[in-house]
Amino acid sequence: MKKRRKREKRKKAMIRTIITTITNDAAEAWQLGFQDSASPIAEGILNLHNEILYYLLIILVLICWVMTSIIIKFNENTNKFTYKYLNHGTLIELIWTITPALILMAIAIPSFKLLYLMDEVVEPTITLKVTGHQWYWSTEYSDYGNESDNIEFDSYMVPTADLELGTLRLLEVDNRVVVPVDTNVRVIVTSTDVIHSLALPSLGVKIDCIPGRLNQSSFLIKREGVYYGQCSELCGVMHGFMPIVVEGVSLEKYLAWLNEELGTEG
């Protein structure tokens, strides 16, 4: 009986591990592409990347074709005669001047549009104040009650020896940032020591935390899940060991978490 119970527990633990690994939004080993988008801004970044990559592939094929044609058709063995007065051609010069300008415009217009959308903060429902330290993050929810009722906590990386089954090494923290989905969230960041950078790839967020200065960004999570981020600015010897975890939950779960935290604070 004991052996069967142990086997059942192991099976359940393995299932939890698989489900957690699938649903988590984190970097994977040997990953070449982007993480799955979980916000409109992240979707915009991915679409812009794909559009620019399309232009780059066309340009690459065109240049390779031109260079190959020149090498094959106009080398010393196949074409020994040259026209000494053919120094330039007005038409071809117009083509290779106007065409790159049009390509740059096609890239610049959606790029600037996305850039301004990323800077725009639209009526945030929740404001998070995130402070970078050497080497952990501090988060404050200041939208509820008086200053004494604010929710504040520090997030430290969980050591490998303390990890639970299904959690990610070097990415899990002891206190996650919990926010509801389909809600505009504003993030105000700063630092107390050196320059840090808050990066959450799945949410399309990357913002510098500079001492003595407040920077802001925003995001809207479109689906429930756990989103892992890290510091993306070299900030010292423990730079690679200060992750941040954002958990997107339903409004009901968020309110339950909020009541629990406010009750704990009180």
mmCIF file with all atom_site columns, C-alpha atoms in Angstrom, residues 91-205:
data_model
loop_
_atom_site.group_PDB
_atom_site.id
_atom_site.type_symbol
_atom_site.label_atom_id
_atom_site.label_alt_id
_atom_site.label_comp_id
_atom_site.label_asym_id
_atom_site.label_entity_id
_atom_site.label_seq_id
_atom_site.pdbx_PDB_ins_code
_atom_site.Cartn_x
_atom_site.Cartn_y
_atom_site.Cartn_z
_atom_site.occupancy
_atom_site.B_iso_or_equiv
_atom_site.pdbx_formal_charge
_atom_site.auth_seq_id
_atom_site.auth_comp_id
_atom_site.auth_asym_id
_atom_site.auth_atom_id
_atom_site.pdbx_PDB_model_num
ATOM 1   C CA . LEU A 1 91  ? 18.184 54.883 -64.295 1.00 0.00 ? 91  LEU A CA 1
ATOM 2   C CA . ILE A 1 92  ? 19.970 52.265 -62.208 1.00 0.00 ? 92  ILE A CA 1
ATOM 3   C CA . GLU A 1 93  ? 21.217 54.905 -59.778 1.00 0.00 ? 93  GLU A CA 1
ATOM 4   C CA . LEU A 1 94  ? 17.667 56.176 -59.303 1.00 0.00 ? 94  LEU A CA 1
ATOM 5   C CA . ILE A 1 95  ? 16.485 52.615 -58.690 1.00 0.00 ? 95  ILE A CA 1
ATOM 6   C CA . TRP A 1 96  ? 19.073 51.807 -56.045 1.00 0.00 ? 96  TRP A CA 1
ATOM 7   C CA . THR A 1 97  ? 18.498 55.153 -54.309 1.00 0.00 ? 97  THR A CA 1
ATOM 8   C CA . ILE A 1 98  ? 14.693 55.249 -54.265 1.00 0.00 ? 98  ILE A CA 1
ATOM 9   C CA . THR A 1 99  ? 14.115 51.554 -53.528 1.00 0.00 ? 99  THR A CA 1
ATOM 10  C CA . PRO A 1 100 ? 16.063 51.510 -50.205 1.00 0.00 ? 100 PRO A CA 1
ATOM 11  C CA . ALA A 1 101 ? 14.305 54.740 -49.191 1.00 0.00 ? 101 ALA A CA 1
ATOM 12  C CA . LEU A 1 102 ? 10.900 53.124 -49.760 1.00 0.00 ? 102 LEU A CA 1
ATOM 13  C CA . ILE A 1 103 ? 11.973 50.013 -47.824 1.00 0.00 ? 103 ILE A CA 1
ATOM 14  C CA . LEU A 1 104 ? 13.149 52.163 -44.904 1.00 0.00 ? 104 LEU A CA 1
ATOM 15  C CA . MET A 1 105 ? 9.813  54.010 -44.898 1.00 0.00 ? 105 MET A CA 1
ATOM 16  C CA . ALA A 1 106 ? 7.936  50.697 -44.880 1.00 0.00 ? 106 ALA A CA 1
ATOM 17  C CA . ILE A 1 107 ? 9.978  49.648 -41.833 1.00 0.00 ? 107 ILE A CA 1
ATOM 18  C CA . ALA A 1 108 ? 9.945  53.013 -40.038 1.00 0.00 ? 108 ALA A CA 1
ATOM 19  C CA . ILE A 1 109 ? 6.182  53.680 -40.097 1.00 0.00 ? 109 ILE A CA 1
ATOM 20  C CA . PRO A 1 110 ? 5.069  50.554 -38.133 1.00 0.00 ? 110 PRO A CA 1
ATOM 21  C CA . SER A 1 111 ? 8.187  50.822 -35.967 1.00 0.00 ? 111 SER A CA 1
ATOM 22  C CA . PHE A 1 112 ? 7.380  54.386 -34.830 1.00 0.00 ? 112 PHE A CA 1
ATOM 23  C CA . LYS A 1 113 ? 3.723  53.456 -34.379 1.00 0.00 ? 113 LYS A CA 1
ATOM 24  C CA . LEU A 1 114 ? 4.659  50.603 -32.035 1.00 0.00 ? 114 LEU A CA 1
ATOM 25  C CA . LEU A 1 115 ? 7.187  52.783 -30.205 1.00 0.00 ? 115 LEU A CA 1
ATOM 26  C CA . TYR A 1 116 ? 4.584  55.432 -29.393 1.00 0.00 ? 116 TYR A CA 1
ATOM 27  C CA . LEU A 1 117 ? 2.065  52.768 -28.344 1.00 0.00 ? 117 LEU A CA 1
ATOM 28  C CA . MET A 1 118 ? 4.637  51.359 -25.915 1.00 0.00 ? 118 MET A CA 1
ATOM 29  C CA . ASP A 1 119 ? 5.173  54.805 -24.375 1.00 0.00 ? 119 ASP A CA 1
ATOM 30  C CA . GLU A 1 120 ? 1.455  55.475 -23.982 1.00 0.00 ? 120 GLU A CA 1
ATOM 31  C CA . VAL A 1 121 ? -0.070 54.626 -20.594 1.00 0.00 ? 121 VAL A CA 1
ATOM 32  C CA . VAL A 1 122 ? -3.863 54.329 -20.946 1.00 0.00 ? 122 VAL A CA 1
ATOM 33  C CA . GLU A 1 123 ? -5.851 54.850 -17.723 1.00 0.00 ? 123 GLU A CA 1
ATOM 34  C CA . PRO A 1 124 ? -4.076 52.272 -15.550 1.00 0.00 ? 124 PRO A CA 1
ATOM 35  C CA . THR A 1 125 ? -6.199 50.344 -13.072 1.00 0.00 ? 125 THR A CA 1
ATOM 36  C CA . ILE A 1 126 ? -3.229 49.142 -11.022 1.00 0.00 ? 126 ILE A CA 1
ATOM 37  C CA . THR A 1 127 ? 0.098  50.851 -10.394 1.00 0.00 ? 127 THR A CA 1
ATOM 38  C CA . LEU A 1 128 ? 3.148  48.830 -9.411  1.00 0.00 ? 128 LEU A CA 1
ATOM 39  C CA . LYS A 1 129 ? 6.243  50.492 -7.985  1.00 0.00 ? 129 LYS A CA 1
ATOM 40  C CA . VAL A 1 130 ? 9.264  48.277 -8.625  1.00 0.00 ? 130 VAL A CA 1
ATOM 41  C CA . THR A 1 131 ? 12.703 49.057 -7.209  1.00 0.00 ? 131 THR A CA 1
ATOM 42  C CA . GLY A 1 132 ? 15.883 47.281 -8.213  1.00 0.00 ? 132 GLY A CA 1
ATOM 43  C CA . HIS A 1 133 ? 18.500 46.443 -5.603  1.00 0.00 ? 133 HIS A CA 1
ATOM 44  C CA . GLN A 1 134 ? 21.752 44.518 -5.565  1.00 0.00 ? 134 GLN A CA 1
ATOM 45  C CA . TRP A 1 135 ? 20.433 41.878 -6.036  1.00 0.00 ? 135 TRP A CA 1
ATOM 46  C CA . TYR A 1 136 ? 16.674 41.575 -5.636  1.00 0.00 ? 136 TYR A CA 1
ATOM 47  C CA . TRP A 1 137 ? 13.470 43.394 -6.539  1.00 0.00 ? 137 TRP A CA 1
ATOM 48  C CA . SER A 1 138 ? 11.072 45.300 -4.272  1.00 0.00 ? 138 SER A CA 1
ATOM 49  C CA . THR A 1 139 ? 7.433  45.701 -5.303  1.00 0.00 ? 139 THR A CA 1
ATOM 50  C CA . GLU A 1 140 ? 4.791  48.004 -3.870  1.00 0.00 ? 140 GLU A CA 1
ATOM 51  C CA . TYR A 1 141 ? 1.038  48.156 -4.509  1.00 0.00 ? 141 TYR A CA 1
ATOM 52  C CA . SER A 1 142 ? -0.026 51.642 -3.458  1.00 0.00 ? 142 SER A CA 1
ATOM 53  C CA . ASP A 1 143 ? -3.575 51.841 -4.850  1.00 0.00 ? 143 ASP A CA 1
ATOM 54  C CA . TYR A 1 144 ? -5.317 50.468 -1.779  1.00 0.00 ? 144 TYR A CA 1
ATOM 55  C CA . GLY A 1 145 ? -5.971 52.474 1.373   1.00 0.00 ? 145 GLY A CA 1
ATOM 56  C CA . ASN A 1 146 ? -3.461 54.611 3.239   1.00 0.00 ? 146 ASN A CA 1
ATOM 57  C CA . GLU A 1 147 ? 0.321  54.381 3.118   1.00 0.00 ? 147 GLU A CA 1
ATOM 58  C CA . SER A 1 148 ? 0.245  52.047 6.103   1.00 0.00 ? 148 SER A CA 1
ATOM 59  C CA . ASP A 1 149 ? -2.016 49.672 4.113   1.00 0.00 ? 149 ASP A CA 1
ATOM 60  C CA . ASN A 1 150 ? 0.251  49.441 1.067   1.00 0.00 ? 150 ASN A CA 1
ATOM 61  C CA . ILE A 1 151 ? 1.326  45.968 0.018   1.00 0.00 ? 151 ILE A CA 1
ATOM 62  C CA . GLU A 1 152 ? 5.106  45.781 -0.082  1.00 0.00 ? 152 GLU A CA 1
ATOM 63  C CA . PHE A 1 153 ? 7.433  42.815 -0.420  1.00 0.00 ? 153 PHE A CA 1
ATOM 64  C CA . ASP A 1 154 ? 10.886 41.838 -1.664  1.00 0.00 ? 154 ASP A CA 1
ATOM 65  C CA . SER A 1 155 ? 11.474 39.113 -4.250  1.00 0.00 ? 155 SER A CA 1
ATOM 66  C CA . TYR A 1 156 ? 14.610 37.013 -3.877  1.00 0.00 ? 156 TYR A CA 1
ATOM 67  C CA . MET A 1 157 ? 15.657 34.160 -6.105  1.00 0.00 ? 157 MET A CA 1
ATOM 68  C CA . VAL A 1 158 ? 14.924 30.748 -4.608  1.00 0.00 ? 158 VAL A CA 1
ATOM 69  C CA . PRO A 1 159 ? 18.201 28.793 -4.152  1.00 0.00 ? 159 PRO A CA 1
ATOM 70  C CA . THR A 1 160 ? 18.526 25.566 -6.099  1.00 0.00 ? 160 THR A CA 1
ATOM 71  C CA . ALA A 1 161 ? 18.503 23.486 -2.923  1.00 0.00 ? 161 ALA A CA 1
ATOM 72  C CA . ASP A 1 162 ? 15.105 24.949 -1.895  1.00 0.00 ? 162 ASP A CA 1
ATOM 73  C CA . LEU A 1 163 ? 13.315 24.523 -5.227  1.00 0.00 ? 163 LEU A CA 1
ATOM 74  C CA . GLU A 1 164 ? 10.069 22.589 -5.273  1.00 0.00 ? 164 GLU A CA 1
ATOM 75  C CA . LEU A 1 165 ? 9.308  20.053 -7.967  1.00 0.00 ? 165 LEU A CA 1
ATOM 76  C CA . GLY A 1 166 ? 8.154  21.809 -11.135 1.00 0.00 ? 166 GLY A CA 1
ATOM 77  C CA . THR A 1 167 ? 9.750  25.191 -10.433 1.00 0.00 ? 167 THR A CA 1
ATOM 78  C CA . LEU A 1 168 ? 12.488 26.639 -12.620 1.00 0.00 ? 168 LEU A CA 1
ATOM 79  C CA . ARG A 1 169 ? 16.101 26.951 -11.515 1.00 0.00 ? 169 ARG A CA 1
ATOM 80  C CA . LEU A 1 170 ? 17.509 30.516 -11.384 1.00 0.00 ? 170 LEU A CA 1
ATOM 81  C CA . LEU A 1 171 ? 14.072 31.918 -12.287 1.00 0.00 ? 171 LEU A CA 1
ATOM 82  C CA . GLU A 1 172 ? 11.794 31.190 -9.331  1.00 0.00 ? 172 GLU A CA 1
ATOM 83  C CA . VAL A 1 173 ? 11.337 33.761 -6.546  1.00 0.00 ? 173 VAL A CA 1
ATOM 84  C CA . ASP A 1 174 ? 9.930  33.595 -3.037  1.00 0.00 ? 174 ASP A CA 1
ATOM 85  C CA . ASN A 1 175 ? 7.307  36.324 -3.676  1.00 0.00 ? 175 ASN A CA 1
ATOM 86  C CA . ARG A 1 176 ? 5.580  36.623 -7.035  1.00 0.00 ? 176 ARG A CA 1
ATOM 87  C CA . VAL A 1 177 ? 3.969  39.784 -8.398  1.00 0.00 ? 177 VAL A CA 1
ATOM 88  C CA . VAL A 1 178 ? 0.261  38.989 -8.827  1.00 0.00 ? 178 VAL A CA 1
ATOM 89  C CA . VAL A 1 179 ? -1.880 40.987 -11.269 1.00 0.00 ? 179 VAL A CA 1
ATOM 90  C CA . PRO A 1 180 ? -5.276 40.341 -12.897 1.00 0.00 ? 180 PRO A CA 1
ATOM 91  C CA . VAL A 1 181 ? -5.622 39.616 -16.598 1.00 0.00 ? 181 VAL A CA 1
ATOM 92  C CA . ASP A 1 182 ? -7.331 42.036 -19.020 1.00 0.00 ? 182 ASP A CA 1
ATOM 93  C CA . THR A 1 183 ? -6.315 44.951 -16.800 1.00 0.00 ? 183 THR A CA 1
ATOM 94  C CA . ASN A 1 184 ? -4.134 47.939 -17.628 1.00 0.00 ? 184 ASN A CA 1
ATOM 95  C CA . VAL A 1 185 ? -1.148 47.847 -15.292 1.00 0.00 ? 185 VAL A CA 1
ATOM 96  C CA . ARG A 1 186 ? 1.319  50.720 -14.957 1.00 0.00 ? 186 ARG A CA 1
ATOM 97  C CA . VAL A 1 187 ? 4.849  49.952 -13.770 1.00 0.00 ? 187 VAL A CA 1
ATOM 98  C CA . ILE A 1 188 ? 6.976  52.704 -12.204 1.00 0.00 ? 188 ILE A CA 1
ATOM 99  C CA . VAL A 1 189 ? 10.596 51.654 -11.741 1.00 0.00 ? 189 VAL A CA 1
ATOM 100 C CA . THR A 1 190 ? 13.713 53.034 -10.100 1.00 0.00 ? 190 THR A CA 1
ATOM 101 C CA . SER A 1 191 ? 16.848 51.778 -8.361  1.00 0.00 ? 191 SER A CA 1
ATOM 102 C CA . THR A 1 192 ? 18.596 52.361 -5.058  1.00 0.00 ? 192 THR A CA 1
ATOM 103 C CA . ASP A 1 193 ? 22.171 51.613 -6.117  1.00 0.00 ? 193 ASP A CA 1
ATOM 104 C CA . VAL A 1 194 ? 23.175 50.961 -9.742  1.00 0.00 ? 194 VAL A CA 1
ATOM 105 C CA . ILE A 1 195 ? 21.335 50.757 -13.062 1.00 0.00 ? 195 ILE A CA 1
ATOM 106 C CA . HIS A 1 196 ? 19.110 47.687 -13.373 1.00 0.00 ? 196 HIS A CA 1
ATOM 107 C CA . SER A 1 197 ? 16.687 46.759 -16.157 1.00 0.00 ? 197 SER A CA 1
ATOM 108 C CA . LEU A 1 198 ? 13.317 45.109 -15.673 1.00 0.00 ? 198 LEU A CA 1
ATOM 109 C CA . ALA A 1 199 ? 12.658 42.708 -18.550 1.00 0.00 ? 199 ALA A CA 1
ATOM 110 C CA . LEU A 1 200 ? 9.594  40.486 -19.065 1.00 0.00 ? 200 LEU A CA 1
ATOM 111 C CA . PRO A 1 201 ? 9.842  39.129 -22.632 1.00 0.00 ? 201 PRO A CA 1
ATOM 112 C CA . SER A 1 202 ? 6.373  37.550 -22.832 1.00 0.00 ? 202 SER A CA 1
ATOM 113 C CA . LEU A 1 203 ? 4.790  40.855 -21.808 1.00 0.00 ? 203 LEU A CA 1
ATOM 114 C CA . GLY A 1 204 ? 6.937  43.027 -24.077 1.00 0.00 ? 204 GLY A CA 1
ATOM 115 C CA . VAL A 1 205 ? 8.389  44.956 -21.132 1.00 0.00 ? 205 VAL A CA 1
#
